[in-house]
């Protein structure tokens, strides 16, 4: 299994509170991604990173920010959580020359 | 709106039967088509990555084909077993946004003994 760890695995939080999800990899892959998974939508890209301090928006980036200060860590922050951000969040990593992307086990976030 | 479409959304299969389902994707800017197997509470697991028109890949009882000109891929499961129960996701990768996979909504397969 690829060395990807997401934390926390489960979180319940209140509307309006900030939340940070962490993705940690031990594979030294350059590219990291945050996706959210909702019924009927598949996985949708929130943000991605192509290197330390290099990040860009995906298709559903509103309400989210990211940071990557080290190769191994990619943080996703919900500045002020809303109920529409209740979802399962997946981190993924990839590298040029390696065909497949590898996924973490997901974080189930519930905003009440 | 998903550019990648999977059908059917779900299917129920008797153990021992074979089945197949479809992934449709845009035929322009094609780079690769990925298939993932996803069980609830686990990580999506890569099954195949296909890049060439006409590609056929096989892993055990599961195989996939690719037609980039018409924009579709089939996944086949031969002799389904209960452990094949999962959601199968396809994802489309383009030449102009490599790595930013566009996923379909998945086909949920339930194999009953």
Short mmCIF file of N, CA, C and O in Angstrom, two decimals, chain A residues 9 31 33 35 37 40-45 48 57-58 88 90 94-105 108, chain B residues 1-2 9 31-32 34 36 38 40-49 89 93 98-106:
data_model
loop_
_atom_site.label_atom_id
_atom_site.label_comp_id
_atom_site.label_asym_id
_atom_site.label_seq_id
_atom_site.Cartn_x
_atom_site.Cartn_y
_atom_site.Cartn_z
N UNK A 9 -9.69 10.70 10.62
CA UNK A 9 -10.48 9.83 9.74
C UNK A 9 -11.95 10.20 9.81
O UNK A 9 -12.69 10.01 8.82
N UNK A 31 3.14 15.39 -6.74
CA UNK A 31 1.79 15.91 -6.92
C UNK A 31 0.86 15.38 -5.83
O UNK A 31 0.86 14.18 -5.54
N UNK A 33 -3.30 15.90 -4.16
CA UNK A 33 -4.64 16.36 -4.53
C UNK A 33 -5.58 16.18 -3.34
O UNK A 33 -5.45 15.23 -2.57
N UNK A 35 -9.72 15.65 -3.00
CA UNK A 35 -11.00 15.43 -3.67
C UNK A 35 -12.08 15.33 -2.59
O UNK A 35 -11.82 14.95 -1.46
N UNK A 37 -15.96 13.45 -2.16
CA UNK A 37 -16.82 12.44 -2.76
C UNK A 37 -18.23 12.59 -2.21
O UNK A 37 -18.44 12.50 -0.99
N UNK A 40 -23.60 10.51 -6.27
CA UNK A 40 -24.02 11.00 -7.58
C UNK A 40 -23.04 11.92 -8.26
O UNK A 40 -23.27 12.34 -9.40
N UNK A 41 -21.92 12.23 -7.57
CA UNK A 41 -20.96 13.17 -8.15
C UNK A 41 -19.59 12.56 -8.40
O UNK A 41 -18.72 13.22 -8.94
N UNK A 42 -19.36 11.37 -8.02
CA UNK A 42 -18.00 10.86 -8.13
C UNK A 42 -17.06 11.64 -7.24
O UNK A 42 -17.46 12.30 -6.29
N UNK A 43 -15.79 11.61 -7.59
CA UNK A 43 -14.78 12.39 -6.87
C UNK A 43 -14.57 13.70 -7.61
O UNK A 43 -14.33 13.70 -8.83
N UNK A 44 -14.63 14.80 -6.88
CA UNK A 44 -14.43 16.11 -7.50
C UNK A 44 -13.21 16.79 -6.88
O UNK A 44 -13.06 16.82 -5.66
N UNK A 45 -12.40 17.36 -7.75
CA UNK A 45 -11.14 17.95 -7.32
C UNK A 45 -11.36 19.30 -6.65
O UNK A 45 -12.00 20.19 -7.20
N UNK A 48 -5.14 21.17 -5.76
CA UNK A 48 -4.02 20.27 -5.98
C UNK A 48 -2.71 21.03 -5.80
O UNK A 48 -2.70 22.26 -5.78
N UNK A 57 -6.27 25.75 -7.81
CA UNK A 57 -7.65 25.39 -7.53
C UNK A 57 -8.15 24.30 -8.47
O UNK A 57 -7.75 24.24 -9.63
N UNK A 58 -9.04 23.49 -7.93
CA UNK A 58 -9.76 22.52 -8.73
C UNK A 58 -11.15 23.04 -9.04
O UNK A 58 -11.43 24.23 -8.96
N UNK A 88 -17.10 13.14 2.19
CA UNK A 88 -15.92 12.33 2.42
C UNK A 88 -14.79 12.93 1.59
O UNK A 88 -14.95 13.13 0.38
N UNK A 90 -10.93 12.83 0.17
CA UNK A 90 -9.83 11.94 -0.17
C UNK A 90 -8.61 12.74 -0.60
O UNK A 90 -8.73 13.69 -1.39
N UNK A 94 0.45 11.55 -6.85
CA UNK A 94 0.87 10.97 -8.12
C UNK A 94 2.26 11.50 -8.45
O UNK A 94 2.76 12.44 -7.82
N UNK A 95 2.85 10.84 -9.45
CA UNK A 95 4.19 11.24 -9.88
C UNK A 95 4.35 10.94 -11.34
O UNK A 95 3.82 9.94 -11.84
N UNK A 96 5.06 11.80 -12.04
CA UNK A 96 5.34 11.56 -13.46
C UNK A 96 6.08 10.23 -13.61
O UNK A 96 7.00 9.93 -12.86
N UNK A 97 5.67 9.46 -14.60
CA UNK A 97 6.32 8.17 -14.83
C UNK A 97 5.66 7.03 -14.09
O UNK A 97 5.97 5.87 -14.34
N UNK A 98 4.76 7.34 -13.19
CA UNK A 98 4.00 6.31 -12.48
C UNK A 98 2.55 6.48 -12.90
O UNK A 98 1.96 7.52 -12.60
N UNK A 99 1.97 5.50 -13.60
CA UNK A 99 0.67 5.72 -14.24
C UNK A 99 -0.47 6.05 -13.28
O UNK A 99 -1.28 6.94 -13.55
N UNK A 100 -0.52 5.32 -12.15
CA UNK A 100 -1.70 5.47 -11.33
C UNK A 100 -1.51 6.49 -10.21
O UNK A 100 -0.40 6.77 -9.79
N UNK A 101 -2.63 7.04 -9.77
CA UNK A 101 -2.64 7.86 -8.56
C UNK A 101 -2.98 6.95 -7.39
O UNK A 101 -3.62 5.90 -7.54
N UNK A 102 -2.52 7.33 -6.22
CA UNK A 102 -2.77 6.55 -5.01
C UNK A 102 -3.56 7.39 -4.04
O UNK A 102 -3.29 8.58 -3.87
N UNK A 103 -4.51 6.74 -3.39
CA UNK A 103 -5.44 7.46 -2.53
C UNK A 103 -5.27 7.09 -1.07
O UNK A 103 -4.93 5.96 -0.74
N UNK A 104 -5.56 8.07 -0.21
CA UNK A 104 -5.69 7.80 1.20
C UNK A 104 -7.03 7.16 1.48
O UNK A 104 -7.85 6.95 0.58
N UNK A 105 -7.26 6.84 2.75
CA UNK A 105 -8.47 6.12 3.13
C UNK A 105 -9.67 7.02 3.34
O UNK A 105 -10.77 6.54 3.57
N UNK A 108 -14.13 11.34 6.78
CA UNK A 108 -15.56 11.64 6.76
C UNK A 108 -15.81 12.84 7.64
O UNK A 108 -15.59 12.78 8.85
N UNK B 1 -21.71 19.44 -13.97
CA UNK B 1 -21.98 18.46 -15.02
C UNK B 1 -20.73 17.62 -15.22
O UNK B 1 -19.65 18.13 -15.40
N UNK B 2 -20.92 16.28 -15.15
CA UNK B 2 -19.81 15.38 -15.33
C UNK B 2 -19.53 15.21 -16.81
O UNK B 2 -20.43 14.94 -17.59
N UNK B 9 -25.70 2.99 -13.10
CA UNK B 9 -25.30 3.53 -11.80
C UNK B 9 -25.07 2.41 -10.80
O UNK B 9 -24.20 2.49 -9.94
N UNK B 31 -5.42 11.67 -22.54
CA UNK B 31 -4.10 11.23 -22.09
C UNK B 31 -4.17 9.82 -21.53
O UNK B 31 -3.38 8.96 -21.88
N UNK B 32 -5.14 9.57 -20.63
CA UNK B 32 -5.25 8.24 -20.03
C UNK B 32 -6.64 8.05 -19.44
O UNK B 32 -7.34 9.01 -19.11
N UNK B 34 -8.39 5.84 -16.36
CA UNK B 34 -8.11 5.06 -15.17
C UNK B 34 -9.37 4.32 -14.71
O UNK B 34 -10.48 4.88 -14.78
N UNK B 36 -10.72 2.47 -11.13
CA UNK B 36 -10.45 2.24 -9.72
C UNK B 36 -11.57 1.39 -9.14
O UNK B 36 -12.73 1.49 -9.53
N UNK B 38 -13.42 0.70 -5.54
CA UNK B 38 -13.56 1.37 -4.26
C UNK B 38 -14.57 0.66 -3.38
O UNK B 38 -15.74 0.55 -3.74
N UNK B 40 -16.34 0.79 0.38
CA UNK B 40 -16.66 1.77 1.39
C UNK B 40 -15.69 1.65 2.56
O UNK B 40 -15.33 0.55 2.97
N UNK B 41 -15.25 2.79 3.06
CA UNK B 41 -14.32 2.90 4.19
C UNK B 41 -12.90 2.47 3.82
O UNK B 41 -12.05 2.37 4.71
N UNK B 42 -12.65 2.28 2.54
CA UNK B 42 -11.29 1.96 2.10
C UNK B 42 -10.84 2.96 1.04
O UNK B 42 -11.61 3.77 0.55
N UNK B 43 -9.56 2.88 0.70
CA UNK B 43 -9.03 3.75 -0.36
C UNK B 43 -9.44 3.22 -1.71
O UNK B 43 -9.45 2.01 -1.92
N UNK B 44 -9.78 4.12 -2.65
CA UNK B 44 -9.90 3.65 -4.04
C UNK B 44 -8.59 3.01 -4.47
O UNK B 44 -7.51 3.55 -4.23
N UNK B 45 -8.72 1.85 -5.12
CA UNK B 45 -7.55 1.07 -5.52
C UNK B 45 -7.45 1.03 -7.04
O UNK B 45 -8.43 0.68 -7.71
N UNK B 46 -6.31 1.38 -7.56
CA UNK B 46 -6.15 1.40 -9.01
C UNK B 46 -6.24 -0.02 -9.58
O UNK B 46 -5.58 -0.94 -9.10
N UNK B 47 -7.06 -0.17 -10.61
CA UNK B 47 -7.16 -1.43 -11.34
C UNK B 47 -6.33 -1.35 -12.63
O UNK B 47 -5.48 -2.20 -12.88
N UNK B 48 -6.65 -0.37 -13.45
CA UNK B 48 -5.99 -0.24 -14.74
C UNK B 48 -5.77 1.23 -15.07
O UNK B 48 -6.57 2.09 -14.69
N UNK B 49 -4.71 1.49 -15.80
CA UNK B 49 -4.52 2.77 -16.45
C UNK B 49 -4.25 2.47 -17.92
O UNK B 49 -3.33 1.71 -18.24
N UNK B 89 -14.95 2.99 -10.27
CA UNK B 89 -14.84 4.37 -10.74
C UNK B 89 -13.94 4.45 -11.95
O UNK B 89 -12.88 3.82 -11.98
N UNK B 93 -8.01 11.45 -17.78
CA UNK B 93 -6.86 12.33 -17.63
C UNK B 93 -6.56 12.95 -18.99
O UNK B 93 -6.57 12.26 -20.01
N UNK B 98 -2.73 17.29 -16.86
CA UNK B 98 -2.29 15.98 -16.41
C UNK B 98 -2.42 15.83 -14.90
O UNK B 98 -2.03 16.72 -14.12
N UNK B 99 -2.95 14.69 -14.49
CA UNK B 99 -3.02 14.37 -13.07
C UNK B 99 -4.30 14.84 -12.40
O UNK B 99 -4.67 14.32 -11.35
N UNK B 100 -4.98 15.80 -12.97
CA UNK B 100 -6.22 16.31 -12.38
C UNK B 100 -7.36 15.45 -12.93
O UNK B 100 -8.06 15.83 -13.87
N UNK B 101 -7.52 14.30 -12.32
CA UNK B 101 -8.46 13.31 -12.84
C UNK B 101 -9.90 13.79 -12.75
O UNK B 101 -10.31 14.37 -11.74
N UNK B 102 -10.65 13.52 -13.80
CA UNK B 102 -12.09 13.79 -13.81
C UNK B 102 -12.79 12.45 -13.65
O UNK B 102 -12.68 11.58 -14.52
N UNK B 103 -13.52 12.30 -12.58
CA UNK B 103 -14.13 11.02 -12.24
C UNK B 103 -15.57 10.95 -12.69
O UNK B 103 -16.30 11.96 -12.67
N UNK B 104 -15.98 9.75 -13.05
CA UNK B 104 -17.39 9.46 -13.19
C UNK B 104 -17.99 9.20 -11.81
O UNK B 104 -17.27 9.11 -10.80
N UNK B 105 -19.31 9.07 -11.77
CA UNK B 105 -20.00 8.86 -10.49
C UNK B 105 -19.90 7.43 -10.00
O UNK B 105 -20.24 7.15 -8.86
N UNK B 106 -19.43 6.54 -10.85
CA UNK B 106 -19.20 5.16 -10.41
C UNK B 106 -20.34 4.23 -10.76
O UNK B 106 -21.48 4.64 -10.98
#
